[in-house]
Amino acid sequence: MAKSKTAFVCGECGAEFPRWQGQCSECKEWNTVSEIRLAPATSSSRNARFSGYAGLQENKVQTLNEIAMTEIPRIDSGFRELDRVLGGGLVPGSAILIGGNPGAGKSTLLLQVMCGLAGRMKTLYVTGEESLQQVAMRAQRLGLPRDRLRMLSETSVEQICHVAREEQPAVMVIDSIQVMHVADVQSAPGSVSQVREAAAQLTRFAKQQGVVILMVGHVTKDGTLAGPKVLEHCIDCSVLLDGAADSRFRTLRSHKNRFGAVNELGVFAMTEIGMKEVSNPSAIFLSRGEEQVTGSVVMVIWEGTRPLLVELQALVDYSQLANPRRVTVGLEHNRLALLLAVLHRHGGMQMADQDVFVNVVGGVRVEDTSADLALLLALVSSFRDRPLPKELVVFGEVGLSGEIRPVPSGQERLTEAAKHGFTRAIVPWANRPKHAPEGMEVIPVKKLEEALAAL
Ligand code: TYD
Ligand code: MG
């Protein structure tokens, strides 16, 4: 029997190292590197691993233009938002990871997708977390057709592959990858080595059989469960279903996509009858009336790995109190004090006798300093009682001497704003784009006075 090998892998970013180290030199996280035992590579599995779409093509060297391209039609999932995020539907023979916090609605969404697909093709839903009865009851409650979808309750990858070879589904769901285990790997299900090997085997199976495999993966901050980051190397698409706990809206984004662009945004709403598509997402994040009001501005903040458009509101009003109130919701209190001082000193606006209330709409928490400039302009707008243009977005950090400092990913922020129909942007000078997004007027500013003048 071949000797099993070990490797050291970071649980956050999936980087591999020859020996253990306290800090991952790729993503700079501490204590995330752990030893994993790789399954002994048999010669057949080694071949399959390196030949990619094994079984579909021979292993010989060809030039690009000699390669026969057969247009494989994509499978329409029945959800336009999901198809768009995946780049236009499910590609046969691909492995797709659906990540998200527990309770985000991954199982619900996939159950709805699969029940819809079952009428058109062979499907298999493998559940390792919930019992078959639980899934059946949910399907009944959601009013989904239950007569075609094939169900299997199983956590052994070998067994799943065996059943799938007989069932020959075109699309299958693995819910979830964290509870799956491979016989060759000794460690517990959910550990980095198990998750990696299970995903690798299932991906290989998808490619060999030409079946679409949708894998569910839970995202957790602590290292006990392997985050989907570890898997991103082997799968074709990784999408994340995300949503605030107190909000019924869920966003779906791709972080890796071999068959389309990343950064596509899909929006769903969790209702009593399952997940519903939201066709006009900017309407909910920026749910503003037609009428333009004072003290309201839309900013582009950076959330994790992506831009997000959020509305910020400020209300500045004359105070009867000896100590005027300073209230912030969704923003840091000290940041407001700092910006009021800057506004006084460098903008010549005295708000010491005013109550100031600041609110980030939609329950979003902003930790990003790129909200500074938006907050300043919202304060000025409310103080002066002059509404800001509706089609304006703002981002930028404000320094203590009134200078507007650059923030990371300026271009992506502008692209995101343009996608949502904004046509004007006030941005830090250093973030001015070489090519502004089409139809957008970008006003770069260096100092606070310039920003105020731009209004
Ligand atoms: P679920 O799909 O089980 O989440 P995941 O698989 O991502 O962990 O969804 C669970 C949550 O969704 C649960 O808190 C209840 C809520 N929910 C609804 O609001 N409406 C519904 O119709 C369903 C099925 C779930
Ligand atoms: Mg679930």
CSV table of C-alpha atoms and ligand atoms in Angstrom, one decimal:
chain,number,residue,atom,x,y,z
A,1,MET,CA,0.0,0.0,0.0
A,2,ALA,CA,1.2,3.5,-0.8
A,3,LYS,CA,2.5,5.5,2.1
A,4,SER,CA,0.2,8.3,3.1
A,5,LYS,CA,1.6,11.8,2.9
A,6,THR,CA,1.1,14.8,5.1
A,7,ALA,CA,1.0,18.5,4.3
A,8,PHE,CA,0.5,21.7,6.3
A,9,VAL,CA,-2.5,23.8,5.2
A,10,CYS,CA,-3.9,27.1,6.3
A,11,GLY,CA,-7.5,26.8,7.3
A,12,GLU,CA,-8.3,30.4,6.2
A,13,CYS,CA,-6.7,30.7,2.7
A,14,GLY,CA,-5.8,27.2,1.9
A,15,ALA,CA,-2.1,27.9,1.3
A,16,GLU,CA,0.1,24.9,1.6
A,17,PHE,CA,3.5,24.8,3.4
A,18,PRO,CA,6.2,22.1,3.7
A,19,ARG,CA,6.3,22.5,7.5
A,20,TRP,CA,4.2,24.0,10.4
A,21,GLN,CA,4.4,27.7,11.0
A,22,GLY,CA,2.5,29.9,13.6
A,23,GLN,CA,1.5,32.5,11.1
A,24,CYS,CA,0.3,31.8,7.5
A,25,SER,CA,2.7,33.8,5.3
A,26,GLU,CA,0.0,34.1,2.6
A,27,CYS,CA,-2.9,35.6,4.5
A,28,LYS,CA,-1.1,36.6,7.7
A,29,GLU,CA,-3.5,34.8,10.0
A,30,TRP,CA,-2.2,33.3,13.2
A,31,ASN,CA,-2.7,29.7,14.3
A,32,THR,CA,-4.5,28.6,11.2
A,33,VAL,CA,-2.0,26.2,9.8
A,34,SER,CA,-2.6,22.6,10.6
A,35,GLU,CA,-1.3,19.3,9.5
A,36,ILE,CA,-3.4,17.3,7.2
A,37,ARG,CA,-3.0,13.7,6.1
A,38,LEU,CA,-3.5,13.3,2.4
A,39,ALA,CA,-5.1,10.1,1.1
A,40,PRO,CA,-2.6,7.7,-0.4
A,41,ALA,CA,-2.5,8.5,-4.0
A,42,THR,CA,-3.3,5.4,-6.1
A,43,SER,CA,-2.1,5.6,-9.7
A,44,SER,CA,-5.6,5.8,-11.0
A,45,SER,CA,-6.7,8.6,-8.8
A,46,ARG,CA,-3.4,10.4,-9.5
A,47,ASN,CA,-4.2,10.3,-13.2
A,48,ALA,CA,-7.7,11.5,-12.7
A,49,ARG,CA,-6.5,14.3,-10.6
A,50,PHE,CA,-4.1,15.7,-13.2
A,51,SER,CA,-6.2,15.1,-16.3
A,52,GLY,CA,-9.0,17.4,-15.4
A,53,TYR,CA,-12.0,16.5,-17.5
A,54,ALA,CA,-10.8,12.9,-17.5
A,55,GLY,CA,-12.9,10.6,-19.6
A,56,LEU,CA,-13.9,13.4,-21.8
A,57,GLN,CA,-10.6,13.8,-23.6
A,58,GLU,CA,-7.3,12.0,-24.3
A,59,ASN,CA,-4.1,13.2,-22.7
A,60,LYS,CA,-2.1,14.4,-25.6
A,61,VAL,CA,-0.4,17.8,-26.3
A,62,GLN,CA,-2.4,20.0,-28.7
A,63,THR,CA,-2.3,23.7,-29.7
A,64,LEU,CA,-5.2,25.8,-28.5
A,65,ASN,CA,-6.9,26.0,-31.9
A,66,GLU,CA,-6.8,22.2,-32.4
A,67,ILE,CA,-8.9,21.6,-29.4
A,68,ALA,CA,-12.4,20.7,-30.4
A,69,MET,CA,-14.8,23.0,-28.6
A,70,THR,CA,-18.2,21.5,-28.2
A,71,GLU,CA,-20.6,24.1,-26.8
A,72,ILE,CA,-22.0,22.5,-23.7
A,73,PRO,CA,-25.4,24.0,-23.0
A,74,ARG,CA,-25.8,25.4,-19.5
A,75,ILE,CA,-28.6,24.2,-17.3
A,76,ASP,CA,-31.1,26.8,-16.3
A,77,SER,CA,-31.5,26.6,-12.5
A,78,GLY,CA,-34.9,28.2,-12.6
A,79,PHE,CA,-33.6,31.1,-10.5
A,80,ARG,CA,-32.4,34.0,-12.7
A,81,GLU,CA,-30.4,35.6,-9.9
A,82,LEU,CA,-28.6,32.3,-9.2
A,83,ASP,CA,-27.9,31.8,-12.9
A,84,ARG,CA,-26.5,35.3,-13.3
A,85,VAL,CA,-24.1,34.9,-10.3
A,86,LEU,CA,-22.9,31.6,-11.8
A,87,GLY,CA,-22.3,33.3,-15.2
A,88,GLY,CA,-25.4,32.1,-17.0
A,89,GLY,CA,-26.5,28.8,-15.5
A,90,LEU,CA,-25.0,25.5,-14.3
A,91,VAL,CA,-22.2,24.1,-16.4
A,92,PRO,CA,-22.4,20.3,-16.7
A,93,GLY,CA,-19.4,18.6,-15.0
A,94,SER,CA,-18.7,21.5,-12.6
A,95,ALA,CA,-18.4,21.6,-8.9
A,96,ILE,CA,-20.1,24.6,-7.2
A,97,LEU,CA,-19.7,25.6,-3.6
A,98,ILE,CA,-22.5,27.5,-1.9
A,99,GLY,CA,-21.1,29.0,1.3
A,100,GLY,CA,-22.9,30.9,4.0
A,101,ASN,CA,-23.6,31.2,7.7
A,102,PRO,CA,-25.9,28.6,9.3
A,103,GLY,CA,-29.4,29.8,8.7
A,104,ALA,CA,-28.6,31.8,5.6
A,105,GLY,CA,-31.0,29.7,3.6
A,106,LYS,CA,-28.6,27.5,1.6
A,107,SER,CA,-30.6,24.3,2.1
A,108,THR,CA,-33.9,26.1,1.4
A,109,LEU,CA,-32.6,27.6,-1.8
A,110,LEU,CA,-31.1,24.4,-3.1
A,111,LEU,CA,-34.2,22.4,-2.2
A,112,GLN,CA,-36.3,24.9,-4.3
A,113,VAL,CA,-33.8,24.7,-7.2
A,114,MET,CA,-33.7,20.9,-7.1
A,115,CYS,CA,-37.5,20.4,-6.9
A,116,GLY,CA,-37.8,22.7,-9.9
A,117,LEU,CA,-35.1,20.9,-11.9
A,118,ALA,CA,-36.4,17.5,-11.0
A,119,GLY,CA,-39.3,17.9,-13.5
A,120,ARG,CA,-36.8,18.4,-16.3
A,121,MET,CA,-33.9,16.1,-15.5
A,122,LYS,CA,-32.5,13.5,-13.1
A,123,THR,CA,-31.6,14.9,-9.8
A,124,LEU,CA,-30.2,13.7,-6.5
A,125,TYR,CA,-30.3,15.5,-3.2
A,126,VAL,CA,-27.8,14.1,-0.6
A,127,THR,CA,-28.5,15.3,2.9
A,128,GLY,CA,-26.0,14.6,5.7
A,129,GLU,CA,-27.3,17.2,8.1
A,130,GLU,CA,-31.0,17.0,8.1
A,131,SER,CA,-33.0,13.8,8.1
A,132,LEU,CA,-35.0,12.8,5.1
A,133,GLN,CA,-38.2,13.5,7.0
A,134,GLN,CA,-37.1,17.1,7.8
A,135,VAL,CA,-36.4,17.8,4.2
A,136,ALA,CA,-39.6,16.2,3.0
A,137,MET,CA,-41.6,18.2,5.5
A,138,ARG,CA,-39.9,21.4,4.4
A,139,ALA,CA,-40.7,20.7,0.8
A,140,GLN,CA,-44.3,20.0,1.7
A,141,ARG,CA,-44.6,23.3,3.6
A,142,LEU,CA,-43.0,25.2,0.8
A,143,GLY,CA,-45.5,23.7,-1.6
A,144,LEU,CA,-42.8,22.2,-3.8
A,145,PRO,CA,-43.4,19.3,-6.2
A,146,ARG,CA,-42.2,16.2,-4.4
A,147,ASP,CA,-42.8,13.4,-6.9
A,148,ARG,CA,-39.5,13.6,-8.9
A,149,LEU,CA,-36.6,14.6,-6.7
A,150,ARG,CA,-34.5,11.6,-5.5
A,151,MET,CA,-33.2,11.9,-1.9
A,152,LEU,CA,-30.4,10.2,-0.1
A,153,SER,CA,-29.3,10.5,3.5
A,154,GLU,CA,-25.6,9.6,3.5
A,155,THR,CA,-22.2,11.1,4.7
A,156,SER,CA,-19.7,8.7,3.1
A,157,VAL,CA,-18.3,10.1,-0.1
A,158,GLU,CA,-17.5,6.7,-1.5
A,159,GLN,CA,-21.1,5.6,-0.9
A,160,ILE,CA,-22.5,8.7,-2.4
A,161,CYS,CA,-20.4,8.3,-5.6
A,162,HIS,CA,-21.5,4.6,-5.8
A,163,VAL,CA,-25.2,5.6,-5.6
A,164,ALA,CA,-24.7,8.5,-8.0
A,165,ARG,CA,-23.1,6.1,-10.6
A,166,GLU,CA,-26.3,4.1,-10.5
A,167,GLU,CA,-28.8,7.0,-10.3
A,168,GLN,CA,-27.0,9.0,-13.1
A,169,PRO,CA,-28.2,12.4,-12.0
A,170,ALA,CA,-27.5,15.5,-14.1
A,171,VAL,CA,-27.5,17.7,-11.0
A,172,MET,CA,-26.8,16.7,-7.4
A,173,VAL,CA,-26.6,18.5,-4.1
A,174,ILE,CA,-24.3,17.7,-1.2
A,175,ASP,CA,-25.6,19.2,2.0
A,176,SER,CA,-23.1,19.8,3.5
A,177,ILE,CA,-19.5,19.2,2.7
A,178,GLN,CA,-18.5,19.6,6.3
A,179,VAL,CA,-20.3,16.4,7.4
A,180,MET,CA,-18.9,14.3,4.6
A,181,HIS,CA,-16.1,11.9,5.2
A,182,VAL,CA,-13.6,9.9,3.1
A,183,ALA,CA,-12.6,6.4,4.3
A,184,ASP,CA,-8.9,6.9,3.5
A,185,VAL,CA,-8.5,10.0,5.7
A,186,GLN,CA,-8.3,9.3,9.4
A,187,SER,CA,-9.3,12.6,10.9
A,188,ALA,CA,-12.8,13.6,12.0
A,189,PRO,CA,-15.4,14.9,9.6
A,190,GLY,CA,-15.3,18.7,9.4
A,191,SER,CA,-11.5,18.8,9.8
A,192,VAL,CA,-9.4,20.5,7.1
A,193,SER,CA,-8.1,17.2,5.7
A,194,GLN,CA,-11.6,15.6,5.5
A,195,VAL,CA,-13.2,18.5,3.9
A,196,ARG,CA,-10.5,19.0,1.4
A,197,GLU,CA,-10.3,15.3,0.4
A,198,ALA,CA,-14.1,15.0,0.2
A,199,ALA,CA,-14.4,18.0,-2.0
A,200,ALA,CA,-11.5,16.9,-4.2
A,201,GLN,CA,-13.1,13.4,-4.7
A,202,LEU,CA,-16.6,14.9,-5.4
A,203,THR,CA,-15.1,17.4,-7.9
A,204,ARG,CA,-13.3,14.6,-9.6
A,205,PHE,CA,-16.5,12.7,-9.8
A,206,ALA,CA,-18.4,15.7,-11.2
A,207,LYS,CA,-15.8,16.0,-14.0
A,208,GLN,CA,-15.7,12.3,-14.8
A,209,GLN,CA,-19.5,11.9,-14.9
A,210,GLY,CA,-20.4,15.3,-16.3
A,211,VAL,CA,-22.7,15.9,-13.4
A,212,VAL,CA,-23.2,19.3,-11.7
A,213,ILE,CA,-22.4,19.0,-8.0
A,214,LEU,CA,-23.6,21.8,-5.7
A,215,MET,CA,-21.9,21.6,-2.4
A,216,VAL,CA,-23.1,23.4,0.7
A,217,GLY,CA,-20.3,24.8,3.0
A,218,HIS,CA,-20.7,26.6,6.3
A,219,VAL,CA,-18.6,29.6,6.9
A,220,THR,CA,-17.4,29.9,10.5
A,221,LYS,CA,-14.9,32.3,11.9
A,222,ASP,CA,-13.3,29.9,14.3
A,223,GLY,CA,-10.9,27.2,13.0
A,224,THR,CA,-12.8,24.1,14.2
A,225,LEU,CA,-14.7,23.8,10.9
A,226,ALA,CA,-12.7,24.1,7.7
A,227,GLY,CA,-14.0,27.2,6.0
A,228,PRO,CA,-14.8,27.1,2.3
A,229,LYS,CA,-11.6,29.0,1.7
A,230,VAL,CA,-9.7,25.7,1.8
A,231,LEU,CA,-11.8,24.4,-1.0
A,232,GLU,CA,-11.6,27.2,-3.4
A,233,HIS,CA,-8.6,25.6,-5.2
A,234,CYS,CA,-10.4,22.5,-6.3
A,235,ILE,CA,-13.9,23.7,-7.1
A,236,ASP,CA,-15.0,25.6,-10.2
A,237,CYS,CA,-17.3,28.2,-8.6
A,238,SER,CA,-17.6,29.5,-5.1
A,239,VAL,CA,-20.6,31.6,-4.2
A,240,LEU,CA,-21.5,33.0,-0.8
A,241,LEU,CA,-25.0,33.5,0.5
A,242,ASP,CA,-25.0,36.2,3.0
A,243,GLY,CA,-27.4,38.3,5.1
A,244,ALA,CA,-27.8,40.1,8.3
A,245,ALA,CA,-29.5,38.0,11.0
A,246,ASP,CA,-32.3,40.6,11.5
A,247,SER,CA,-32.8,41.1,7.8
A,248,ARG,CA,-34.9,39.0,5.4
A,249,PHE,CA,-32.7,39.8,2.5
A,250,ARG,CA,-29.9,37.6,1.3
A,251,THR,CA,-27.2,38.4,-1.1
A,252,LEU,CA,-25.5,35.9,-3.3
A,253,ARG,CA,-22.0,36.7,-4.7
A,254,SER,CA,-19.4,34.7,-6.5
A,255,HIS,CA,-15.9,34.8,-5.2
A,256,LYS,CA,-14.4,32.5,-7.8
A,257,ASN,CA,-15.9,31.5,-11.1
A,258,ARG,CA,-14.3,29.6,-13.9
A,259,PHE,CA,-17.2,30.2,-16.2
A,260,GLY,CA,-18.1,33.8,-15.7
A,261,ALA,CA,-17.3,37.1,-14.0
A,262,VAL,CA,-17.0,37.4,-10.2
A,263,ASN,CA,-18.6,40.2,-8.2
A,264,GLU,CA,-22.0,39.6,-9.8
A,265,LEU,CA,-24.7,40.2,-7.1
A,266,GLY,CA,-27.8,38.2,-6.7
A,267,VAL,CA,-30.4,39.2,-4.2
A,268,PHE,CA,-33.0,37.0,-2.5
A,269,ALA,CA,-35.6,37.5,0.2
A,270,MET,CA,-36.4,34.8,2.8
A,271,THR,CA,-40.1,34.6,3.0
A,272,GLU,CA,-42.6,32.2,4.7
A,273,ILE,CA,-42.7,30.2,1.5
A,274,GLY,CA,-38.9,30.0,1.0
A,275,MET,CA,-36.5,32.1,-1.0
A,276,LYS,CA,-37.8,34.6,-3.5
A,277,GLU,CA,-35.8,36.5,-6.1
A,278,VAL,CA,-35.5,40.2,-5.7
A,279,SER,CA,-35.2,41.7,-9.2
A,280,ASN,CA,-34.4,45.2,-8.2
A,281,PRO,CA,-31.8,44.9,-5.4
A,282,SER,CA,-30.6,48.5,-5.2
A,283,ALA,CA,-34.2,49.4,-4.3
A,284,ILE,CA,-33.9,47.6,-0.9
A,285,PHE,CA,-30.4,48.6,0.2
A,286,LEU,CA,-31.1,52.2,-1.0
A,287,SER,CA,-34.8,52.2,-0.3
A,288,ARG,CA,-35.3,55.9,-0.7
A,289,GLY,CA,-38.4,57.7,-1.8
A,290,GLU,CA,-38.6,59.7,-5.0
A,291,GLU,CA,-38.3,62.9,-3.0
A,292,GLN,CA,-34.8,64.0,-2.1
A,293,VAL,CA,-34.3,64.7,1.6
A,294,THR,CA,-31.6,66.6,3.4
A,295,GLY,CA,-28.9,64.8,5.4
A,296,SER,CA,-29.1,61.7,3.3
A,297,VAL,CA,-26.2,60.4,1.1
A,298,VAL,CA,-25.3,57.1,-0.4
A,299,MET,CA,-21.8,55.8,0.3
A,300,VAL,CA,-19.8,52.9,-1.1
A,301,ILE,CA,-18.2,51.0,1.8
A,302,TRP,CA,-16.0,47.9,1.6
A,303,GLU,CA,-17.5,44.8,3.2
A,304,GLY,CA,-15.0,42.0,3.5
A,305,THR,CA,-14.0,41.4,-0.1
A,306,ARG,CA,-16.6,43.5,-1.9
A,307,PRO,CA,-18.1,46.9,-2.2
A,308,LEU,CA,-21.5,47.7,-0.8
A,309,LEU,CA,-23.8,50.7,-1.4
A,310,VAL,CA,-25.4,52.0,1.8
A,311,GLU,CA,-27.4,55.0,2.6
A,312,LEU,CA,-26.2,57.2,5.5
A,313,GLN,CA,-28.5,59.7,7.2
A,314,ALA,CA,-27.6,62.6,9.5
A,315,LEU,CA,-29.9,65.0,11.4
A,316,VAL,CA,-28.4,68.2,12.8
A,317,ASP,CA,-30.9,70.2,14.9
A,318,TYR,CA,-30.7,73.0,17.4
A,319,SER,CA,-30.3,71.6,20.9
A,320,GLN,CA,-32.1,72.8,24.0
A,321,LEU,CA,-29.6,70.9,26.2
A,322,ALA,CA,-26.5,72.2,27.8
A,323,ASN,CA,-24.7,69.1,26.4
A,324,PRO,CA,-26.0,68.6,22.9
A,325,ARG,CA,-26.7,65.0,22.0
A,326,ARG,CA,-24.4,62.9,19.8
A,327,VAL,CA,-26.1,59.7,18.7
A,328,THR,CA,-24.7,57.2,16.2
A,329,VAL,CA,-26.3,54.0,14.9
A,330,GLY,CA,-24.1,51.8,12.9
A,331,LEU,CA,-21.0,54.0,13.1
A,332,GLU,CA,-18.4,54.6,15.7
A,333,HIS,CA,-19.1,57.4,18.2
A,334,ASN,CA,-15.5,58.7,18.3
A,335,ARG,CA,-15.4,59.0,14.5
A,336,LEU,CA,-18.3,61.4,14.7
A,337,ALA,CA,-16.6,63.5,17.3
A,338,LEU,CA,-13.5,63.6,15.2
A,339,LEU,CA,-15.3,64.6,12.1
A,340,LEU,CA,-17.3,67.4,13.8
A,341,ALA,CA,-14.0,68.8,15.0
A,342,VAL,CA,-12.5,68.7,11.5
A,343,LEU,CA,-15.7,70.3,10.1
A,344,HIS,CA,-15.4,73.1,12.7
A,345,ARG,CA,-11.7,73.7,12.2
A,346,HIS,CA,-11.4,73.3,8.4
A,347,GLY,CA,-14.9,73.8,7.2
A,348,GLY,CA,-15.8,76.7,9.4
A,349,MET,CA,-19.0,75.0,10.6
A,350,GLN,CA,-19.9,75.3,14.3
A,351,MET,CA,-22.2,72.5,15.5
A,352,ALA,CA,-21.4,72.7,19.2
A,353,ASP,CA,-25.0,73.9,19.9
A,354,GLN,CA,-26.6,71.3,17.8
A,355,ASP,CA,-27.9,67.8,18.5
A,356,VAL,CA,-26.4,65.4,15.9
A,357,PHE,CA,-27.9,62.0,15.0
A,358,VAL,CA,-26.4,59.7,12.5
A,359,ASN,CA,-27.9,56.5,11.2
A,360,VAL,CA,-26.7,53.9,8.7
A,361,VAL,CA,-29.8,52.6,7.0
A,362,GLY,CA,-30.7,48.9,6.9
A,363,GLY,CA,-28.9,48.0,10.1
A,364,VAL,CA,-25.5,47.8,8.5
A,365,ARG,CA,-22.5,48.3,10.7
A,366,VAL,CA,-19.7,50.4,9.2
A,367,GLU,CA,-16.2,50.0,10.4
A,368,ASP,CA,-14.6,51.3,7.2
A,369,THR,CA,-13.0,54.8,7.3
A,370,SER,CA,-14.2,55.3,3.8
A,371,ALA,CA,-17.5,56.5,5.3
A,372,ASP,CA,-15.9,59.6,6.7
A,373,LEU,CA,-16.5,61.9,3.7
A,374,ALA,CA,-20.0,60.7,3.2
A,375,LEU,CA,-20.7,61.4,6.9
A,376,LEU,CA,-19.3,64.9,6.6
A,377,LEU,CA,-21.4,65.7,3.6
A,378,ALA,CA,-24.5,64.3,5.2
A,379,LEU,CA,-23.9,66.5,8.3
A,380,VAL,CA,-23.4,69.6,6.1
A,381,SER,CA,-26.5,68.8,4.1
A,382,SER,CA,-28.6,68.5,7.2
A,383,PHE,CA,-27.0,71.6,8.8
A,384,ARG,CA,-27.5,73.8,5.8
A,385,ASP,CA,-30.9,72.2,5.0
A,386,ARG,CA,-29.9,71.5,1.4
A,387,PRO,CA,-30.5,68.1,-0.1
A,388,LEU,CA,-27.7,66.3,-1.9
A,389,PRO,CA,-28.2,65.1,-5.5
A,390,LYS,CA,-30.0,61.8,-5.7
A,391,GLU,CA,-27.5,60.3,-8.2
A,392,LEU,CA,-24.5,61.1,-6.0
A,393,VAL,CA,-22.2,58.5,-4.3
A,394,VAL,CA,-19.4,59.4,-1.9
A,395,PHE,CA,-16.5,57.6,-0.4
A,396,GLY,CA,-13.2,58.7,1.2
A,397,GLU,CA,-11.3,59.0,4.4
A,398,VAL,CA,-10.9,62.3,6.1
A,399,GLY,CA,-7.7,63.3,7.9
A,400,LEU,CA,-7.3,65.6,10.9
A,401,SER,CA,-6.0,68.4,8.8
A,402,GLY,CA,-9.0,68.3,6.5
A,403,GLU,CA,-7.3,66.3,3.7
A,404,ILE,CA,-9.3,63.7,1.9
A,405,ARG,CA,-7.3,60.4,1.9
A,406,PRO,CA,-7.5,57.5,-0.5
A,407,VAL,CA,-9.2,54.3,0.4
A,408,PRO,CA,-8.5,50.8,-1.1
A,409,SER,CA,-10.3,49.5,-4.2
A,410,GLY,CA,-11.6,52.8,-5.6
A,411,GLN,CA,-12.2,51.5,-9.0
A,412,GLU,CA,-14.3,48.6,-7.8
A,413,ARG,CA,-16.4,50.9,-5.7
A,414,LEU,CA,-17.1,53.2,-8.6
A,415,THR,CA,-18.0,50.2,-10.8
A,416,GLU,CA,-20.4,49.0,-8.2
A,417,ALA,CA,-22.0,52.4,-7.9
A,418,ALA,CA,-22.3,52.7,-11.7
A,419,LYS,CA,-24.0,49.3,-11.8
A,420,HIS,CA,-26.7,50.7,-9.5
A,421,GLY,CA,-27.3,53.7,-11.7
A,422,PHE,CA,-25.4,56.4,-9.9
A,423,THR,CA,-24.0,59.0,-12.2
A,424,ARG,CA,-21.9,61.3,-10.0
A,425,ALA,CA,-19.2,60.5,-7.4
A,426,ILE,CA,-17.1,62.5,-5.1
A,427,VAL,CA,-13.9,60.6,-4.4
A,428,PRO,CA,-10.4,61.2,-3.0
A,429,TRP,CA,-8.0,62.6,-5.5
A,430,ALA,CA,-5.7,59.6,-5.3
A,431,ASN,CA,-8.7,57.3,-6.0
A,432,ARG,CA,-9.6,59.1,-9.3
A,433,PRO,CA,-10.0,56.5,-12.0
A,434,LYS,CA,-8.0,56.4,-15.2
A,435,HIS,CA,-11.3,55.5,-17.0
A,436,ALA,CA,-14.4,56.5,-15.2
A,437,PRO,CA,-17.3,54.0,-15.5
A,438,GLU,CA,-19.5,54.9,-18.5
A,439,GLY,CA,-22.0,57.6,-17.8
A,440,MET,CA,-20.4,58.6,-14.5
A,441,GLU,CA,-19.0,61.9,-13.7
A,442,VAL,CA,-16.2,61.6,-11.1
A,443,ILE,CA,-15.2,64.6,-9.0
A,444,PRO,CA,-11.8,64.0,-7.3
A,445,VAL,CA,-11.1,66.1,-4.2
A,446,LYS,CA,-7.9,66.7,-2.2
A,447,LYS,CA,-9.2,68.9,0.7
A,448,LEU,CA,-12.4,69.3,2.6
A,449,GLU,CA,-13.0,72.7,1.1
A,450,GLU,CA,-13.0,71.2,-2.4
A,451,ALA,CA,-15.5,68.6,-1.4
A,452,LEU,CA,-17.8,71.3,0.1
A,453,ALA,CA,-17.3,73.4,-3.0
A,454,ALA,CA,-18.2,70.4,-5.2
A,455,LEU,CA,-21.6,70.3,-3.7
B,1,TYD,P1,-31.9,26.9,6.0
B,1,TYD,O1,-32.1,26.8,4.5
B,1,TYD,O2,-32.1,25.7,6.8
B,1,TYD,O3,-30.4,27.5,6.2
B,1,TYD,P2,-29.0,26.9,6.0
B,1,TYD,O4,-29.1,25.6,5.2
B,1,TYD,O5,-28.2,27.9,5.2
B,1,TYD,O6,-28.4,26.7,7.3
B,1,TYD,O7,-32.8,28.1,6.5
B,1,TYD,C1,-33.0,28.3,7.8
B,1,TYD,C2,-33.6,29.6,8.2
B,1,TYD,O8,-34.5,30.1,7.2
B,1,TYD,C3,-34.4,29.4,9.4
B,1,TYD,O9,-33.9,30.3,10.4
B,1,TYD,C4,-35.8,29.7,9.1
B,1,TYD,C5,-35.8,30.4,7.8
B,1,TYD,N1,-36.9,30.0,6.9
B,1,TYD,C6,-37.9,31.0,6.6
B,1,TYD,O10,-37.9,32.1,7.0
B,1,TYD,N2,-38.8,30.6,5.6
B,1,TYD,C7,-38.9,29.4,5.1
B,1,TYD,O11,-39.8,29.1,4.3
B,1,TYD,C8,-37.8,28.4,5.4
B,1,TYD,C9,-37.8,27.1,4.8
B,1,TYD,C10,-36.9,28.8,6.3
B,2,MG,MG,-28.8,23.7,5.9
